[in-house]
Amino acid sequence: MTRKPMKVMKPMRIAGLAVAGTLVLGAVGWAATEALTTRSAPVHALCLPDLSRDEYVPAAMSRLAYATVEETVGYEPDTDGGTGGIQRVRLRVLRPLKGEGPADVILGQGVGRDAQGRYTSHDPLYPVLRPGHTYVVGYTPDPAYGDGYTRYAKEEPDSALVRWTNHVARGLVGPADPACAEGA
């Protein structure tokens, strides 16, 4: 009986089959994990307080002030290559509404940038802070951003101070988002 010579697989073909096998096993593993994992609720990365009404804002802020933006003092672009970054502004606090802070603060604010390089925001509850304008500003102290970072801003005239003082005194908390229930 004569034996036929055995074919030897070439190294490139072995490597290709190994890669293909790894991809198939990975896909099967992912599909099995997805099929066997039961999720009772959607996964949330961040649940934020309801700031849709002015009267909810004070309860959600550690600091709230009526302030004029004096100047833009810096800008740091996103490190991930996005079109936005952190704008830093210096504000003169005309009247503290909640919490204690200095008379002048430097706050960071996340902003986008349009094609002309102007700072932008698509959130009506978070307008870009502009020099010469006066706002009610909610912020959290954080030295990484100067004195803190902006969490809320609304351009307001002096006549709004009584209304905002009443909101602070009432301390009304906005309704909880049901999707943010504990364990969700």
PDB file of C-alpha atoms in Angstrom:
ATOM      1  CA  MET A   1       0.000   0.000   0.000  1.00  0.00           C
ATOM      2  CA  THR A   2       1.359   3.340  -0.967  1.00  0.00           C
ATOM      3  CA  ARG A   3       0.768   6.395   1.081  1.00  0.00           C
ATOM      4  CA  LYS A   4      -0.094   9.694  -0.406  1.00  0.00           C
ATOM      5  CA  PRO A   5       2.035  12.521   0.838  1.00  0.00           C
ATOM      6  CA  MET A   6       0.279  14.706   3.383  1.00  0.00           C
ATOM      7  CA  LYS A   7      -0.337  18.318   2.432  1.00  0.00           C
ATOM      8  CA  VAL A   8       1.239  20.819   4.761  1.00  0.00           C
ATOM      9  CA  MET A   9      -0.778  23.967   5.492  1.00  0.00           C
ATOM     10  CA  LYS A  10       0.994  27.201   4.847  1.00  0.00           C
ATOM     11  CA  PRO A  11       1.588  29.532   7.817  1.00  0.00           C
ATOM     12  CA  MET A  12      -0.510  32.341   6.322  1.00  0.00           C
ATOM     13  CA  ARG A  13      -3.489  30.042   5.962  1.00  0.00           C
ATOM     14  CA  ILE A  14      -3.155  28.850   9.564  1.00  0.00           C
ATOM     15  CA  ALA A  15      -3.059  32.440  10.803  1.00  0.00           C
ATOM     16  CA  GLY A  16      -6.138  33.341   8.738  1.00  0.00           C
ATOM     17  CA  LEU A  17      -8.087  30.380  10.104  1.00  0.00           C
ATOM     18  CA  ALA A  18      -7.072  31.293  13.660  1.00  0.00           C
ATOM     19  CA  VAL A  19      -8.302  34.862  13.220  1.00  0.00           C
ATOM     20  CA  ALA A  20     -11.573  33.714  11.654  1.00  0.00           C
ATOM     21  CA  GLY A  21     -12.120  31.202  14.473  1.00  0.00           C
ATOM     22  CA  THR A  22     -11.482  33.870  17.097  1.00  0.00           C
ATOM     23  CA  LEU A  23     -13.994  36.219  15.465  1.00  0.00           C
ATOM     24  CA  VAL A  24     -16.638  33.488  15.272  1.00  0.00           C
ATOM     25  CA  LEU A  25     -16.135  32.499  18.918  1.00  0.00           C
ATOM     26  CA  GLY A  26     -16.268  36.148  19.987  1.00  0.00           C
ATOM     27  CA  ALA A  27     -19.501  36.745  18.103  1.00  0.00           C
ATOM     28  CA  VAL A  28     -21.095  33.617  19.533  1.00  0.00           C
ATOM     29  CA  GLY A  29     -19.994  34.614  23.051  1.00  0.00           C
ATOM     30  CA  TRP A  30     -21.413  38.127  22.660  1.00  0.00           C
ATOM     31  CA  ALA A  31     -24.718  36.790  21.283  1.00  0.00           C
ATOM     32  CA  ALA A  32     -25.000  34.291  24.141  1.00  0.00           C
ATOM     33  CA  THR A  33     -24.317  36.985  26.727  1.00  0.00           C
ATOM     34  CA  GLU A  34     -26.961  39.280  25.212  1.00  0.00           C
ATOM     35  CA  ALA A  35     -29.505  36.454  24.987  1.00  0.00           C
ATOM     36  CA  LEU A  36     -28.977  35.288  28.562  1.00  0.00           C
ATOM     37  CA  THR A  37     -28.779  38.710  30.204  1.00  0.00           C
ATOM     38  CA  THR A  38     -32.104  39.939  31.513  1.00  0.00           C
ATOM     39  CA  ARG A  39     -32.464  43.643  31.969  1.00  0.00           C
ATOM     40  CA  SER A  40     -35.387  44.872  33.971  1.00  0.00           C
ATOM     41  CA  ALA A  41     -34.790  48.527  33.083  1.00  0.00           C
ATOM     42  CA  PRO A  42     -32.689  50.549  30.682  1.00  0.00           C
ATOM     43  CA  VAL A  43     -29.142  51.314  31.739  1.00  0.00           C
ATOM     44  CA  HIS A  44     -28.525  54.989  32.601  1.00  0.00           C
ATOM     45  CA  ALA A  45     -25.127  56.587  32.802  1.00  0.00           C
ATOM     46  CA  LEU A  46     -26.302  59.780  34.479  1.00  0.00           C
ATOM     47  CA  CYS A  47     -29.540  60.892  36.109  1.00  0.00           C
ATOM     48  CA  LEU A  48     -29.803  64.655  36.467  1.00  0.00           C
ATOM     49  CA  PRO A  49     -32.249  66.741  38.517  1.00  0.00           C
ATOM     50  CA  ASP A  50     -35.209  68.350  36.783  1.00  0.00           C
ATOM     51  CA  LEU A  51     -34.238  71.954  36.013  1.00  0.00           C
ATOM     52  CA  SER A  52     -37.100  72.634  33.627  1.00  0.00           C
ATOM     53  CA  ARG A  53     -38.781  75.081  36.035  1.00  0.00           C
ATOM     54  CA  ASP A  54     -37.000  77.905  37.847  1.00  0.00           C
ATOM     55  CA  GLU A  55     -38.446  76.899  41.217  1.00  0.00           C
ATOM     56  CA  TYR A  56     -36.719  73.473  41.018  1.00  0.00           C
ATOM     57  CA  VAL A  57     -33.244  74.917  40.415  1.00  0.00           C
ATOM     58  CA  PRO A  58     -32.230  76.090  43.934  1.00  0.00           C
ATOM     59  CA  ALA A  59     -32.789  72.665  45.532  1.00  0.00           C
ATOM     60  CA  ALA A  60     -30.505  71.049  42.940  1.00  0.00           C
ATOM     61  CA  MET A  61     -27.616  73.539  43.337  1.00  0.00           C
ATOM     62  CA  SER A  62     -24.992  73.857  46.041  1.00  0.00           C
ATOM     63  CA  ARG A  63     -24.345  77.476  44.997  1.00  0.00           C
ATOM     64  CA  LEU A  64     -26.649  79.901  43.238  1.00  0.00           C
ATOM     65  CA  ALA A  65     -25.792  83.528  42.473  1.00  0.00           C
ATOM     66  CA  TYR A  66     -27.011  86.518  40.534  1.00  0.00           C
ATOM     67  CA  ALA A  67     -23.874  87.564  38.666  1.00  0.00           C
ATOM     68  CA  THR A  68     -22.495  89.539  35.730  1.00  0.00           C
ATOM     69  CA  VAL A  69     -19.993  87.921  33.405  1.00  0.00           C
ATOM     70  CA  GLU A  70     -16.964  90.220  33.405  1.00  0.00           C
ATOM     71  CA  GLU A  71     -14.797  88.417  30.840  1.00  0.00           C
ATOM     72  CA  THR A  72     -13.851  85.145  29.220  1.00  0.00           C
ATOM     73  CA  VAL A  73     -10.528  84.122  30.775  1.00  0.00           C
ATOM     74  CA  GLY A  74      -9.703  80.914  28.934  1.00  0.00           C
ATOM     75  CA  TYR A  75     -10.694  77.984  26.799  1.00  0.00           C
ATOM     76  CA  GLU A  76      -9.511  74.384  26.905  1.00  0.00           C
ATOM     77  CA  PRO A  77     -10.447  72.193  23.901  1.00  0.00           C
ATOM     78  CA  ASP A  78     -11.826  68.684  24.360  1.00  0.00           C
ATOM     79  CA  THR A  79      -9.064  66.126  24.655  1.00  0.00           C
ATOM     80  CA  ASP A  80     -11.044  63.580  22.618  1.00  0.00           C
ATOM     81  CA  GLY A  81     -10.870  65.648  19.417  1.00  0.00           C
ATOM     82  CA  GLY A  82     -14.460  66.892  19.644  1.00  0.00           C
ATOM     83  CA  THR A  83     -15.530  70.354  18.541  1.00  0.00           C
ATOM     84  CA  GLY A  84     -16.131  71.651  22.050  1.00  0.00           C
ATOM     85  CA  GLY A  85     -14.302  72.238  25.268  1.00  0.00           C
ATOM     86  CA  ILE A  86     -14.374  74.174  28.518  1.00  0.00           C
ATOM     87  CA  GLN A  87     -14.842  77.945  28.483  1.00  0.00           C
ATOM     88  CA  ARG A  88     -13.736  79.755  31.640  1.00  0.00           C
ATOM     89  CA  VAL A  89     -15.387  83.040  32.610  1.00  0.00           C
ATOM     90  CA  ARG A  90     -14.903  85.482  35.469  1.00  0.00           C
ATOM     91  CA  LEU A  91     -18.129  86.603  37.100  1.00  0.00           C
ATOM     92  CA  ARG A  92     -18.794  89.376  39.609  1.00  0.00           C
ATOM     93  CA  VAL A  93     -21.381  88.115  42.091  1.00  0.00           C
ATOM     94  CA  LEU A  94     -23.981  90.841  42.528  1.00  0.00           C
ATOM     95  CA  ARG A  95     -26.016  88.841  45.019  1.00  0.00           C
ATOM     96  CA  PRO A  96     -25.471  85.336  46.413  1.00  0.00           C
ATOM     97  CA  LEU A  97     -28.774  83.447  46.392  1.00  0.00           C
ATOM     98  CA  LYS A  98     -27.658  80.127  47.913  1.00  0.00           C
ATOM     99  CA  GLY A  99     -24.361  79.044  49.425  1.00  0.00           C
ATOM    100  CA  GLU A 100     -21.350  81.174  50.245  1.00  0.00           C
ATOM    101  CA  GLY A 101     -18.704  82.108  47.758  1.00  0.00           C
ATOM    102  CA  PRO A 102     -16.307  84.864  46.796  1.00  0.00           C
ATOM    103  CA  ALA A 103     -17.391  88.162  45.220  1.00  0.00           C
ATOM    104  CA  ASP A 104     -15.546  87.206  42.013  1.00  0.00           C
ATOM    105  CA  VAL A 105     -15.600  83.640  40.720  1.00  0.00           C
ATOM    106  CA  ILE A 106     -14.051  81.867  37.773  1.00  0.00           C
ATOM    107  CA  LEU A 107     -16.317  79.145  36.442  1.00  0.00           C
ATOM    108  CA  GLY A 108     -15.818  76.517  33.779  1.00  0.00           C
ATOM    109  CA  GLN A 109     -18.598  75.773  31.338  1.00  0.00           C
ATOM    110  CA  GLY A 110     -18.799  73.019  28.731  1.00  0.00           C
ATOM    111  CA  VAL A 111     -19.422  74.543  25.311  1.00  0.00           C
ATOM    112  CA  GLY A 112     -19.481  73.544  21.667  1.00  0.00           C
ATOM    113  CA  ARG A 113     -17.972  75.547  18.825  1.00  0.00           C
ATOM    114  CA  ASP A 114     -19.539  76.420  15.504  1.00  0.00           C
ATOM    115  CA  ALA A 115     -17.747  76.679  12.144  1.00  0.00           C
ATOM    116  CA  GLN A 116     -16.822  80.302  12.878  1.00  0.00           C
ATOM    117  CA  GLY A 117     -15.239  79.336  16.220  1.00  0.00           C
ATOM    118  CA  ARG A 118     -17.983  80.874  18.398  1.00  0.00           C
ATOM    119  CA  TYR A 119     -18.995  79.068  21.582  1.00  0.00           C
ATOM    120  CA  THR A 120     -22.381  77.348  21.373  1.00  0.00           C
ATOM    121  CA  SER A 121     -24.846  75.443  23.526  1.00  0.00           C
ATOM    122  CA  HIS A 122     -27.873  73.483  22.377  1.00  0.00           C
ATOM    123  CA  ASP A 123     -29.372  73.342  25.867  1.00  0.00           C
ATOM    124  CA  PRO A 124     -31.780  76.191  26.715  1.00  0.00           C
ATOM    125  CA  LEU A 125     -31.111  75.558  30.433  1.00  0.00           C
ATOM    126  CA  TYR A 126     -27.410  76.065  29.869  1.00  0.00           C
ATOM    127  CA  PRO A 127     -26.767  79.084  27.617  1.00  0.00           C
ATOM    128  CA  VAL A 128     -23.220  80.168  26.837  1.00  0.00           C
ATOM    129  CA  LEU A 129     -22.167  82.745  29.435  1.00  0.00           C
ATOM    130  CA  ARG A 130     -21.289  85.967  27.611  1.00  0.00           C
ATOM    131  CA  PRO A 131     -19.378  88.995  28.934  1.00  0.00           C
ATOM    132  CA  GLY A 132     -21.601  91.951  29.819  1.00  0.00           C
ATOM    133  CA  HIS A 133     -24.674  89.796  30.495  1.00  0.00           C
ATOM    134  CA  THR A 134     -26.240  89.106  33.904  1.00  0.00           C
ATOM    135  CA  TYR A 135     -27.424  85.632  34.886  1.00  0.00           C
ATOM    136  CA  VAL A 136     -28.714  83.516  37.713  1.00  0.00           C
ATOM    137  CA  VAL A 137     -25.955  80.912  37.791  1.00  0.00           C
ATOM    138  CA  GLY A 138     -25.977  77.584  39.612  1.00  0.00           C
ATOM    139  CA  TYR A 139     -22.553  76.073  40.119  1.00  0.00           C
ATOM    140  CA  THR A 140     -20.609  73.479  42.040  1.00  0.00           C
ATOM    141  CA  PRO A 141     -17.210  74.304  43.554  1.00  0.00           C
ATOM    142  CA  ASP A 142     -14.392  72.463  41.759  1.00  0.00           C
ATOM    143  CA  PRO A 143     -10.797  73.737  41.550  1.00  0.00           C
ATOM    144  CA  ALA A 144     -10.245  71.825  38.290  1.00  0.00           C
ATOM    145  CA  TYR A 145     -12.423  74.459  36.565  1.00  0.00           C
ATOM    146  CA  GLY A 146     -11.299  77.544  38.526  1.00  0.00           C
ATOM    147  CA  ASP A 147     -13.670  78.156  41.430  1.00  0.00           C
ATOM    148  CA  GLY A 148     -16.252  75.728  40.080  1.00  0.00           C
ATOM    149  CA  TYR A 149     -18.258  74.554  37.094  1.00  0.00           C
ATOM    150  CA  THR A 150     -21.555  75.874  35.811  1.00  0.00           C
ATOM    151  CA  ARG A 151     -24.571  73.572  36.133  1.00  0.00           C
ATOM    152  CA  TYR A 152     -27.325  76.062  35.293  1.00  0.00           C
ATOM    153  CA  ALA A 153     -27.570  79.571  33.852  1.00  0.00           C
ATOM    154  CA  LYS A 154     -30.420  81.863  32.915  1.00  0.00           C
ATOM    155  CA  GLU A 155     -30.124  85.456  31.796  1.00  0.00           C
ATOM    156  CA  GLU A 156     -32.229  87.553  34.179  1.00  0.00           C
ATOM    157  CA  PRO A 157     -32.894  91.255  34.900  1.00  0.00           C
ATOM    158  CA  ASP A 158     -32.639  92.787  38.409  1.00  0.00           C
ATOM    159  CA  SER A 159     -36.420  92.554  38.713  1.00  0.00           C
ATOM    160  CA  ALA A 160     -36.138  88.733  38.882  1.00  0.00           C
ATOM    161  CA  LEU A 161     -34.264  88.763  42.216  1.00  0.00           C
ATOM    162  CA  VAL A 162     -37.408  88.712  44.369  1.00  0.00           C
ATOM    163  CA  ARG A 163     -38.756  85.719  42.442  1.00  0.00           C
ATOM    164  CA  TRP A 164     -35.445  83.821  42.761  1.00  0.00           C
ATOM    165  CA  THR A 165     -35.171  84.642  46.481  1.00  0.00           C
ATOM    166  CA  ASN A 166     -38.641  83.121  46.936  1.00  0.00           C
ATOM    167  CA  HIS A 167     -37.621  79.996  44.986  1.00  0.00           C
ATOM    168  CA  VAL A 168     -34.614  79.541  47.269  1.00  0.00           C
ATOM    169  CA  ALA A 169     -36.764  79.987  50.408  1.00  0.00           C
ATOM    170  CA  ARG A 170     -39.319  77.403  49.216  1.00  0.00           C
ATOM    171  CA  GLY A 171     -36.714  74.787  48.258  1.00  0.00           C
ATOM    172  CA  LEU A 172     -39.097  72.968  45.921  1.00  0.00           C
ATOM    173  CA  VAL A 173     -37.617  69.738  44.551  1.00  0.00           C
ATOM    174  CA  GLY A 174     -38.557  68.685  41.037  1.00  0.00           C
ATOM    175  CA  PRO A 175     -40.197  65.323  40.371  1.00  0.00           C
ATOM    176  CA  ALA A 176     -37.866  62.341  40.078  1.00  0.00           C
ATOM    177  CA  ASP A 177     -37.438  60.747  36.674  1.00  0.00           C
ATOM    178  CA  PRO A 178     -38.935  57.219  36.969  1.00  0.00           C
ATOM    179  CA  ALA A 179     -36.123  55.905  34.770  1.00  0.00           C
ATOM    180  CA  CYS A 180     -33.662  56.983  37.479  1.00  0.00           C
ATOM    181  CA  ALA A 181     -35.247  54.881  40.232  1.00  0.00           C
ATOM    182  CA  GLU A 182     -32.835  53.088  42.505  1.00  0.00           C
ATOM    183  CA  GLY A 183     -31.361  50.053  40.788  1.00  0.00           C
ATOM    184  CA  ALA A 184     -32.226  51.214  37.288  1.00  0.00           C
TER     185      ALA A 184
END
